[in-house]
Short mmCIF file of C-alpha atoms and ligand atoms in Angstrom, two decimals:
data_model
loop_
_atom_site.label_atom_id
_atom_site.label_comp_id
_atom_site.label_asym_id
_atom_site.label_seq_id
_atom_site.Cartn_x
_atom_site.Cartn_y
_atom_site.Cartn_z
CA MET Y 1 -11.50 -15.68 34.60
CA GLY Y 2 -14.19 -15.87 31.65
CA ARG Y 3 -13.25 -17.91 28.75
CA VAL Y 4 -15.76 -18.47 25.80
CA ARG Y 5 -16.31 -21.22 24.17
CA LYS Y 6 -17.01 -21.77 21.05
CA ARG Y 7 -20.51 -20.60 19.55
CA GLU Y 8 -21.81 -19.09 23.37
CA ARG Y 9 -24.80 -16.46 22.58
CA ALA Y 10 -23.60 -13.58 23.29
CA LEU Y 11 -25.78 -10.35 24.08
CA LEU Y 12 -23.47 -7.18 24.77
CA ALA Y 13 -24.34 -4.33 26.70
CA ALA Y 14 -22.75 -0.95 27.57
CA LEU Y 15 -23.72 2.26 29.53
CA ARG Y 16 -24.11 5.85 27.43
CA LEU Y 17 -22.33 8.16 29.92
CA PRO Y 18 -23.44 12.22 29.84
CA ARG Y 19 -19.92 12.70 27.83
CA GLN Y 20 -20.52 10.06 25.51
CA ARG Y 21 -21.63 10.30 22.31
CA ARG Y 22 -24.05 7.96 21.16
CA TYR Y 23 -22.50 7.08 17.72
CA GLU Y 24 -18.57 6.54 20.12
CA VAL Y 25 -21.28 4.28 22.52
CA GLU Y 26 -21.90 2.29 18.18
CA GLU Y 27 -18.59 1.96 17.24
CA SER Y 28 -17.12 0.55 20.28
CA LEU Y 29 -20.41 -1.89 21.01
CA ASP Y 30 -19.70 -2.69 17.53
CA GLU Y 31 -15.99 -3.69 17.71
CA LEU Y 32 -17.33 -5.60 20.40
CA GLY Y 33 -18.94 -7.77 18.26
CA ARG Y 34 -15.99 -8.11 16.32
CA LEU Y 35 -14.23 -8.80 19.33
CA ALA Y 36 -16.53 -11.66 20.54
CA GLU Y 37 -16.99 -13.28 16.81
CA SER Y 38 -13.37 -13.72 16.96
CA ALA Y 39 -13.32 -14.76 20.32
CA GLY Y 40 -15.75 -17.97 19.00
CA ALA Y 41 -19.12 -16.65 20.23
CA GLU Y 42 -22.71 -15.57 18.25
CA VAL Y 43 -23.37 -11.77 18.94
CA VAL Y 44 -27.31 -12.07 20.11
CA GLY Y 45 -27.97 -8.95 20.78
CA ARG Y 46 -27.74 -5.66 21.75
CA VAL Y 47 -28.34 -3.23 24.97
CA THR Y 48 -27.72 0.23 26.14
CA GLN Y 49 -28.75 2.46 28.55
CA GLU Y 50 -28.20 6.00 29.45
CA ARG Y 51 -27.21 7.22 33.16
CA GLN Y 52 -25.08 10.07 34.97
CA ALA Y 53 -23.33 6.70 36.10
CA PRO Y 54 -23.27 3.30 36.67
CA THR Y 55 -24.94 1.89 39.99
CA PRO Y 56 -22.24 0.51 42.55
CA LYS Y 57 -24.25 -3.16 42.89
CA LEU Y 58 -25.43 -3.89 38.87
CA TYR Y 59 -23.77 -1.58 36.90
CA PHE Y 60 -27.47 -0.98 34.59
CA GLY Y 61 -30.26 0.05 36.21
CA LYS Y 62 -32.73 -2.00 38.15
CA GLY Y 63 -35.36 -1.69 35.21
CA LYS Y 64 -33.03 -2.22 32.39
CA VAL Y 65 -31.45 -5.43 34.68
CA ASP Y 66 -35.30 -6.53 33.67
CA GLU Y 67 -35.34 -5.41 31.06
CA LEU Y 68 -32.12 -7.41 30.51
CA LYS Y 69 -32.97 -10.58 31.71
CA ALA Y 70 -35.98 -10.05 28.63
CA SER Y 71 -33.12 -10.21 26.32
CA SER Y 72 -31.70 -13.40 27.49
CA GLU Y 73 -34.19 -15.13 26.88
CA ARG Y 74 -34.72 -14.43 24.38
CA GLU Y 75 -32.33 -14.62 22.24
CA ARG Y 76 -31.48 -18.21 24.38
CA ALA Y 77 -28.51 -15.91 25.63
CA ASN Y 78 -25.62 -17.85 26.75
CA LEU Y 79 -23.50 -15.17 28.05
CA MET Y 80 -23.03 -11.17 28.28
CA ILE Y 81 -20.54 -9.38 28.22
CA SER Y 82 -20.21 -5.70 29.45
CA ASP Y 83 -18.23 -3.55 26.64
CA ASP Y 84 -16.87 -0.95 30.65
CA ALA Y 85 -15.24 -2.86 33.55
CA LEU Y 86 -16.60 -4.35 35.80
CA SER Y 87 -16.44 -4.23 39.25
CA PRO Y 88 -16.50 -8.25 40.86
CA ILE Y 89 -19.18 -7.47 42.95
CA GLN Y 90 -21.71 -6.05 39.42
CA GLU Y 91 -20.13 -9.15 37.62
CA ARG Y 92 -21.25 -10.96 40.05
CA ASN Y 93 -24.49 -9.21 41.22
CA LEU Y 94 -25.09 -8.85 37.52
CA GLY Y 95 -24.93 -12.49 37.32
CA GLY Y 96 -27.42 -13.79 39.65
CA SER Y 97 -29.86 -11.70 38.62
CA LEU Y 98 -29.65 -12.49 35.16
CA GLY Y 99 -28.86 -16.01 34.96
CA LEU Y 100 -26.05 -16.08 32.78
CA LYS Y 101 -22.13 -15.68 33.00
CA VAL Y 102 -21.17 -12.20 33.39
CA ILE Y 103 -17.37 -11.13 31.57
CA ASP Y 104 -16.79 -7.47 30.66
CA ARG Y 105 -13.86 -6.45 27.12
CA THR Y 106 -11.26 -6.79 29.77
CA ALA Y 107 -11.46 -10.25 30.11
CA LEU Y 108 -13.36 -10.93 26.35
CA ILE Y 109 -9.20 -9.42 24.64
CA LEU Y 110 -7.96 -11.19 27.73
CA ASP Y 111 -9.52 -15.13 26.36
CA ILE Y 112 -8.60 -14.15 22.47
CA PHE Y 113 -5.31 -13.05 23.44
CA ALA Y 114 -5.16 -16.59 25.48
CA GLN Y 115 -6.43 -18.25 22.22
CA ARG Y 116 -4.24 -16.75 20.46
CA ALA Y 117 -0.71 -16.40 21.67
CA ARG Y 118 2.08 -19.28 20.39
CA THR Y 119 4.90 -18.40 21.26
CA MET Y 120 6.44 -19.19 25.02
CA GLU Y 121 6.53 -15.24 25.62
CA GLY Y 122 3.74 -14.93 24.56
CA LYS Y 123 1.72 -17.82 26.07
CA LEU Y 124 3.79 -16.06 29.70
CA GLN Y 125 2.40 -12.37 29.22
CA VAL Y 126 -1.15 -13.76 28.49
CA GLU Y 127 -1.30 -15.61 32.15
CA LEU Y 128 0.85 -13.04 33.52
CA ALA Y 129 -1.89 -10.50 32.94
CA GLN Y 130 -4.88 -11.95 33.34
CA LEU Y 131 -3.31 -13.23 37.00
CA SER Y 132 -2.53 -9.53 37.12
CA TYR Y 133 -6.49 -8.94 35.76
CA LEU Y 134 -7.73 -11.53 39.37
CA LEU Y 135 -5.08 -10.30 41.95
CA PRO Y 136 -7.50 -6.54 42.92
CA ARG Y 137 -10.39 -9.03 41.78
CA LEU Y 138 -9.72 -10.97 45.24
CA VAL Y 139 -8.40 -7.87 46.94
CA GLY Y 140 -11.44 -6.22 45.69
CA GLN Y 141 -13.75 -9.01 47.19
CA TRP Y 142 -12.14 -8.94 50.40
CA LYS Y 143 -12.18 -4.35 50.32
CA HIS Y 144 -15.80 -5.24 49.45
CA LEU Y 145 -16.98 -7.28 53.11
CA GLU Y 146 -14.44 -5.10 55.25
CA ARG Y 147 -17.05 -1.94 53.92
CA LEU Y 148 -20.46 -4.04 55.09
CA GLY Y 149 -18.49 -3.47 58.53
CA GLY Y 150 -16.58 -6.58 58.98
CA GLY Y 151 -17.66 -8.53 61.50
CA ILE Y 152 -19.28 -11.75 60.62
CA GLY Y 153 -18.50 -13.29 58.09
CA THR Y 154 -15.39 -11.80 57.70
CA ARG Y 155 -12.92 -13.45 59.59
CA GLY Y 156 -11.80 -17.05 60.32
CA PRO Y 157 -11.08 -19.91 57.38
CA GLY Y 158 -12.93 -16.56 54.64
CA GLU Y 159 -10.52 -14.31 55.81
CA THR Y 160 -7.35 -17.10 55.54
CA GLN Y 161 -8.85 -18.93 52.52
CA LEU Y 162 -8.54 -15.41 50.35
CA GLU Y 163 -5.16 -14.66 52.48
CA SER Y 164 -3.93 -18.33 50.51
CA ASP Y 165 -5.81 -17.94 47.50
CA ARG Y 166 -3.52 -14.58 47.10
CA ARG Y 167 0.00 -16.04 48.07
CA MET Y 168 -0.46 -18.42 45.42
CA VAL Y 169 -1.31 -15.56 42.75
CA ARG Y 170 1.70 -13.57 43.90
CA HIS Y 171 3.71 -16.48 44.03
CA ARG Y 172 2.16 -17.78 40.69
CA ILE Y 173 3.08 -14.39 39.73
CA GLU Y 174 7.02 -14.68 40.98
CA LYS Y 175 7.60 -17.72 38.88
CA ILE Y 176 6.29 -16.77 35.70
CA ARG Y 177 8.20 -13.69 35.86
CA GLY Y 178 11.50 -15.25 36.29
CA GLU Y 179 10.30 -17.53 33.50
CA LEU Y 180 9.50 -14.64 30.62
CA GLY Y 181 13.24 -13.30 32.03
CA ARG Y 182 14.62 -16.60 31.31
CA VAL Y 183 12.50 -16.85 27.09
CA ARG Y 184 14.15 -13.58 27.54
CA VAL Y 185 17.79 -14.38 27.49
CA HIS Y 186 17.40 -17.52 25.03
CA ARG Y 187 15.00 -15.17 22.99
CA ARG Y 188 18.30 -12.29 23.03
CA LEU Y 189 20.42 -15.15 21.95
CA LEU Y 190 18.97 -16.28 18.77
CA ARG Y 191 18.00 -12.11 17.46
CA ASP Y 192 22.29 -11.73 18.35
CA ARG Y 193 23.12 -15.45 16.37
CA ARG Y 194 20.11 -13.88 13.30
CA LYS Y 195 21.71 -10.40 12.80
CA SER Y 196 25.29 -11.79 12.85
CA ALA Y 197 24.27 -14.23 10.36
CA GLY Y 198 23.53 -11.46 8.33
CA VAL Y 199 20.11 -12.57 7.35
CA PRO Y 200 17.69 -8.84 7.06
CA VAL Y 201 14.36 -8.98 9.20
CA VAL Y 202 10.80 -8.39 7.71
CA ALA Y 203 8.20 -7.96 10.08
CA LEU Y 204 4.53 -8.42 9.73
CA VAL Y 205 2.31 -6.16 11.55
CA GLY Y 206 -1.30 -5.26 11.95
CA TYR Y 207 -4.78 -4.72 13.18
CA THR Y 208 -5.74 -8.24 15.23
CA ASN Y 209 -7.71 -9.94 11.87
CA ALA Y 210 -6.51 -8.39 8.90
CA GLY Y 211 -4.87 -11.76 7.83
CA LYS Y 212 -1.10 -11.54 8.80
CA THR Y 213 0.27 -15.36 10.02
CA THR Y 214 -2.33 -16.08 6.62
CA LEU Y 215 0.05 -14.12 5.00
CA LEU Y 216 3.07 -15.59 6.26
CA ASN Y 217 1.98 -19.17 5.48
CA ARG Y 218 2.03 -17.84 1.51
CA LEU Y 219 4.91 -16.21 1.85
CA THR Y 220 6.99 -19.25 3.26
CA GLY Y 221 5.31 -22.70 1.49
CA ALA Y 222 6.54 -26.08 2.50
CA GLU Y 223 8.92 -25.92 -0.16
CA HIS Y 224 11.24 -23.83 2.58
CA ALA Y 225 11.17 -26.39 5.35
CA ALA Y 226 14.37 -27.31 4.54
CA ALA Y 227 16.07 -23.59 4.26
CA ASP Y 228 14.43 -23.98 8.15
CA GLN Y 229 16.51 -26.14 9.03
CA LEU Y 230 19.67 -23.42 8.90
CA PHE Y 231 18.08 -21.77 11.63
CA MET Y 232 16.51 -23.96 13.51
CA THR Y 233 15.50 -22.58 16.48
CA LEU Y 234 14.00 -20.33 15.08
CA ASP Y 235 10.58 -18.43 16.53
CA PRO Y 236 7.37 -20.64 15.58
CA THR Y 237 6.57 -17.09 13.90
CA ALA Y 238 9.99 -16.26 12.38
CA ARG Y 239 10.68 -18.32 9.34
CA LEU Y 240 13.38 -17.53 6.73
CA VAL Y 241 11.68 -16.69 3.09
CA THR Y 242 13.89 -18.00 -0.27
CA ARG Y 243 13.44 -17.75 -3.23
CA THR Y 244 15.53 -18.44 -6.01
CA GLY Y 245 17.78 -15.75 -7.47
CA HIS Y 246 16.93 -13.12 -4.90
CA ALA Y 247 18.31 -12.63 -1.41
CA PRO Y 248 16.69 -14.52 1.39
CA PHE Y 249 14.75 -13.28 4.82
CA ILE Y 250 13.08 -13.01 7.83
CA LEU Y 251 9.73 -13.20 8.08
CA THR Y 252 7.98 -13.09 11.28
CA ASP Y 253 4.44 -12.86 12.56
CA THR Y 254 2.70 -10.18 15.57
CA VAL Y 255 0.11 -10.27 17.95
CA GLY Y 256 -2.69 -8.19 16.63
CA PHE Y 257 -3.65 -5.59 17.36
CA ILE Y 258 -6.53 -3.41 19.13
CA ARG Y 259 -7.91 -0.82 20.21
CA LYS Y 260 -8.63 -0.28 23.48
CA LEU Y 261 -6.30 -1.81 24.79
CA PRO Y 262 -7.24 -3.20 28.99
CA HIS Y 263 -4.34 -1.26 30.99
CA GLN Y 264 -2.95 -4.59 32.11
CA LEU Y 265 -2.05 -6.00 29.24
CA VAL Y 266 -0.08 -2.90 27.03
CA ALA Y 267 2.83 -4.02 28.56
CA ALA Y 268 2.20 -8.02 27.57
CA PHE Y 269 1.28 -6.53 24.76
CA LYS Y 270 4.56 -4.00 23.85
CA ALA Y 271 7.07 -6.85 25.07
CA THR Y 272 5.56 -9.20 22.22
CA LEU Y 273 6.64 -6.25 19.50
CA GLU Y 274 10.16 -5.73 21.11
CA GLU Y 275 11.59 -8.13 18.57
CA LEU Y 276 10.06 -5.03 16.12
CA ASP Y 277 13.70 -3.20 16.88
CA GLU Y 278 15.18 -6.51 14.88
CA ALA Y 279 13.26 -5.02 11.72
CA ASP Y 280 14.45 -4.27 8.79
CA VAL Y 281 11.41 -3.42 7.16
CA LEU Y 282 7.67 -3.38 8.40
CA VAL Y 283 4.90 -4.51 6.61
CA HIS Y 284 1.15 -3.45 8.28
CA VAL Y 285 -1.10 -5.40 6.73
CA VAL Y 286 -4.77 -4.18 6.59
CA ASP Y 287 -8.22 -5.32 6.50
CA ALA Y 288 -9.47 -3.56 2.78
CA SER Y 289 -13.23 -5.42 2.53
CA HIS Y 290 -13.22 -3.26 6.61
CA PRO Y 291 -15.43 -0.47 7.21
CA GLY Y 292 -13.38 0.45 9.71
CA LEU Y 293 -10.03 0.24 7.83
CA ASP Y 294 -9.21 4.09 8.81
CA ASP Y 295 -9.65 3.37 12.24
CA GLN Y 296 -8.06 0.38 12.43
CA MET Y 297 -5.03 2.12 10.54
CA SER Y 298 -4.77 4.50 13.01
CA ALA Y 299 -4.84 2.14 15.83
CA VAL Y 300 -1.80 0.86 14.58
CA ASP Y 301 0.11 4.06 12.78
CA SER Y 302 0.31 5.19 17.18
CA LEU Y 303 0.74 1.74 18.69
CA LEU Y 304 4.21 2.17 16.27
CA GLY Y 305 4.09 5.82 17.25
CA GLU Y 306 4.50 4.16 20.54
CA LEU Y 307 7.07 2.34 19.74
CA ASP Y 308 9.55 4.49 18.88
CA LEU Y 309 9.18 2.77 15.43
CA GLY Y 310 7.07 5.03 13.14
CA ARG Y 311 10.21 5.85 10.65
CA ARG Y 312 10.62 2.54 9.78
CA PRO Y 313 10.49 2.04 6.62
CA THR Y 314 6.44 0.55 5.80
CA ILE Y 315 5.23 -1.47 3.33
CA VAL Y 316 0.77 -1.26 3.19
CA ALA Y 317 -0.11 -4.56 2.52
CA LEU Y 318 -4.15 -4.06 1.76
CA ASN Y 319 -5.03 -7.12 1.75
CA LYS Y 320 -8.39 -9.71 1.46
CA VAL Y 321 -8.90 -7.59 -1.72
CA ASP Y 322 -10.94 -10.69 -3.30
CA ARG Y 323 -13.49 -9.94 -1.27
CA LEU Y 324 -14.19 -6.69 -3.08
CA GLU Y 325 -16.55 -6.07 -5.51
CA GLU Y 326 -15.42 -4.92 -8.97
CA GLY Y 327 -15.66 -0.57 -9.19
CA SER Y 328 -14.53 -0.57 -5.21
CA ALA Y 329 -12.39 1.92 -3.96
CA LEU Y 330 -9.81 0.14 -4.52
CA GLY Y 331 -7.82 2.18 -6.02
CA ALA Y 332 -7.89 5.34 -3.86
CA LEU Y 333 -6.73 2.97 -1.63
CA VAL Y 334 -3.88 2.57 -2.69
CA ASP Y 335 -2.90 5.59 -4.06
CA ARG Y 336 -3.84 6.95 -0.57
CA PHE Y 337 -1.37 4.64 1.08
CA GLU Y 338 0.92 3.61 -1.77
CA GLY Y 339 0.24 0.11 -0.52
CA THR Y 340 0.18 -2.82 -2.42
CA ALA Y 341 -3.53 -4.27 -3.02
CA LEU Y 342 -2.79 -8.57 -2.74
CA SER Y 343 -5.02 -11.54 -1.35
CA ALA Y 344 -3.58 -13.69 1.47
CA ARG Y 345 -5.73 -16.57 0.34
CA THR Y 346 -5.52 -16.59 -3.12
CA GLY Y 347 -2.67 -15.75 -4.09
CA GLU Y 348 -2.81 -12.53 -6.60
CA GLY Y 349 -0.66 -9.35 -5.37
CA VAL Y 350 1.44 -11.34 -3.00
CA ALA Y 351 4.83 -11.73 -5.91
CA ALA Y 352 4.22 -7.70 -5.69
CA LEU Y 353 4.83 -7.51 -2.56
CA LEU Y 354 7.73 -9.55 -2.70
CA ASP Y 355 8.95 -7.33 -5.16
CA ARG Y 356 8.52 -4.14 -2.62
CA ILE Y 357 9.56 -5.85 0.14
CA GLU Y 358 13.07 -5.99 -1.51
CA ASP Y 359 13.05 -2.54 -2.68
CA ALA Y 360 12.79 -1.48 0.21
CA LEU Y 361 15.57 -4.08 2.09
CA ARG Y 362 17.94 -2.89 -0.82
CA PRO Y 363 19.44 0.55 -0.01
CA GLY Y 364 20.60 -1.30 2.87
CA VAL Y 365 22.75 -3.09 0.06
CA GLU Y 366 26.54 -2.58 -2.07
CA ARG Y 367 26.84 -3.83 -5.02
CA ILE Y 368 30.23 -4.97 -6.12
CA SER Y 369 32.22 -6.94 -9.08
CA LEU Y 370 34.60 -9.57 -7.80
CA LEU Y 371 36.95 -11.31 -8.72
CA ILE Y 372 37.36 -14.43 -6.72
CA PRO Y 373 39.67 -17.54 -7.47
CA TYR Y 374 38.30 -21.21 -7.60
CA ARG Y 375 40.16 -22.11 -5.21
CA ASP Y 376 37.60 -20.20 -2.60
CA GLY Y 377 34.08 -21.90 -2.47
CA THR Y 378 32.75 -20.55 0.26
CA ALA Y 379 33.10 -16.47 -0.84
CA LEU Y 380 31.77 -17.54 -4.23
CA ALA Y 381 28.83 -19.65 -1.84
CA HIS Y 382 28.40 -16.48 0.63
CA CYS Y 383 27.75 -14.51 -2.66
CA TYR Y 384 25.18 -17.11 -3.42
CA GLU Y 385 23.38 -17.50 -0.15
CA ARG Y 386 23.36 -14.23 1.46
CA GLY Y 387 23.52 -11.90 -1.86
CA ARG Y 388 21.72 -11.27 -4.86
CA VAL Y 389 24.12 -12.73 -7.96
CA LEU Y 390 23.33 -10.08 -10.91
CA SER Y 391 25.11 -11.02 -12.71
CA ARG Y 392 28.90 -13.74 -13.39
CA SER Y 393 30.95 -15.59 -15.87
CA ASP Y 394 33.44 -17.81 -15.84
CA ALA Y 395 36.90 -16.79 -17.29
CA ALA Y 396 39.93 -18.72 -16.47
CA GLU Y 397 41.14 -16.72 -13.73
CA GLY Y 398 38.66 -16.67 -12.00
CA ILE Y 399 34.27 -15.91 -11.67
CA HIS Y 400 33.81 -12.35 -12.26
CA LEU Y 401 30.98 -11.36 -10.48
CA GLU Y 402 28.02 -9.24 -9.90
CA VAL Y 403 26.84 -9.13 -6.40
CA GLU Y 404 23.90 -6.91 -3.98
CA LEU Y 405 25.60 -7.79 0.12
CA PRO Y 406 24.37 -5.52 3.06
CA PRO Y 407 27.69 -4.21 4.12
CA ARG Y 408 27.99 -5.21 7.50
CA LEU Y 409 28.64 -9.11 5.31
CA LEU Y 410 31.08 -7.61 2.77
CA ALA Y 411 34.15 -8.51 4.63
CA MET Y 412 34.46 -11.17 3.65
CA VAL Y 413 35.09 -10.79 -0.13
CA GLU Y 414 36.73 -7.69 0.18
CA ALA Y 415 39.73 -9.86 -0.57
CA TYR Y 416 38.65 -9.82 -4.26
CA ARG Y 417 37.15 -6.87 -5.24
CA VAL Y 418 37.81 -5.34 -8.46
CA THR Y 419 37.03 -2.21 -9.60
CA ARG Y 420 35.52 -1.73 -12.91
P1 LIG F 1 -4.83 -11.63 14.65
O1 LIG F 1 -4.33 -13.42 15.28
O2 LIG F 1 -6.19 -11.37 15.56
O3 LIG F 1 -4.15 -10.86 15.14
O4 LIG F 1 -4.81 -12.44 12.53
P2 LIG F 1 -3.75 -12.40 11.57
O5 LIG F 1 -3.78 -10.49 11.30
O6 LIG F 1 -3.02 -13.41 12.09
O7 LIG F 1 -6.01 -13.37 10.50
P3 LIG F 1 -5.44 -13.36 9.95
O8 LIG F 1 -4.64 -14.59 9.04
O9 LIG F 1 -5.58 -15.60 11.62
O10 LIG F 1 -6.75 -14.41 9.75
C1 LIG F 1 -7.93 -13.76 9.60
C2 LIG F 1 -9.01 -13.71 9.05
O11 LIG F 1 -8.89 -13.62 7.60
C3 LIG F 1 -9.32 -15.72 8.55
O12 LIG F 1 -9.94 -15.45 8.41
C4 LIG F 1 -8.41 -16.21 7.52
O13 LIG F 1 -8.36 -16.59 6.23
C5 LIG F 1 -9.00 -14.58 7.07
N1 LIG F 1 -8.16 -14.46 5.66
C6 LIG F 1 -6.95 -14.01 5.40
N2 LIG F 1 -6.15 -13.71 3.96
C7 LIG F 1 -7.61 -12.90 3.45
C8 LIG F 1 -7.36 -13.02 1.84
O14 LIG F 1 -6.76 -12.82 1.36
N3 LIG F 1 -8.88 -12.86 1.79
C9 LIG F 1 -9.91 -13.58 2.53
N4 LIG F 1 -11.32 -13.41 1.47
N5 LIG F 1 -9.93 -13.71 4.05
C10 LIG F 1 -9.14 -13.51 4.18
#
């Protein structure tokens, strides 16, 4: 699999087939460029060719390959990325003719996922996707040799090597599936534990590079490290957010969304989003300074729809406002999406987002009046730790408390409920 190393110099290439419009191809290449950059490469040029169909051997026509070679030499490129999937044969032939490493969009996205995967489950999922990408390619190579007529060169050690490669890959795939099963069971346990603790869950979703992780870090600064110990084994991408005088919630980060996700990755991607199911509220983080904002948002929305999360309460966080110029269209964006403008980098607007999250979580809470006897310190602590105390007065008969608690946490204090 072609890993993209830092500052590789990449040439982007695409075919324009008769059914494709020019702008579609250009937009797709723009995105490929951004993906290449986020994988750490520098884009040094792009080439397109109009053709009826790809050529089986080189994908592009012979003349175009010569042109690609000339540009790659001129730009000192050491990597070519094709916007569409290449067959292993095309990949190998192109690499040979151009004298550079050649990869396609799928390999690039797999590479980005491999760099970004943070959880054990995510890492396993990406490896699984990489292996499934590899497997048919091994088969493909074999079929190609067979098609050339079998015979010399297709029997003996060659075949044995290929067979054993395939066996190894299949074996590893099986092993990963087993490990994934175990990781999932473990995660389900953690999830159940969180649920029984009654702390609501807020999940950050958004297009890749929107700023989710930066926002997570901003919302859960070092001051919360101690509180995190309460949930010791929380996933590294889930943290507890506490503010004095406010009910705590768990904030989880998710892997960024990408358009035209290679099919090998769709299952892996959805599996890593499984935990969104436990989220009470979603925060859709958007890069408000990005020209392709609308497309990115609708890509995220349609995926959320596929995951049956279309109706989950969602707050739009218009991030990176520090990059917007004075008099930009921010006001219009805020109106259109009823969004909260903020900058995860500077911290501007973050407090307002927290308030909105809290409001969104509140429909699930009930406001009650309690009279707690002094001897029951546990019930009092329960209110402070799990709920939001609105008022308190210490009287001779006990503590009068006005508190907001989620319905599932009412049982513990039900005995002290008073009507006003
Ligand atoms: P994925 O992991 O790809 O899903 O990305 P992400 O959404 O977690 O984005 P991340 O937090 O990694 O941020 C992406 C880039 O945007 C980083 O270079 C951040 O420093 C930058 N960034 C995030 N928030 C802001 C912001 O408010 N302002 C500016 N100027 N840059 C930001």
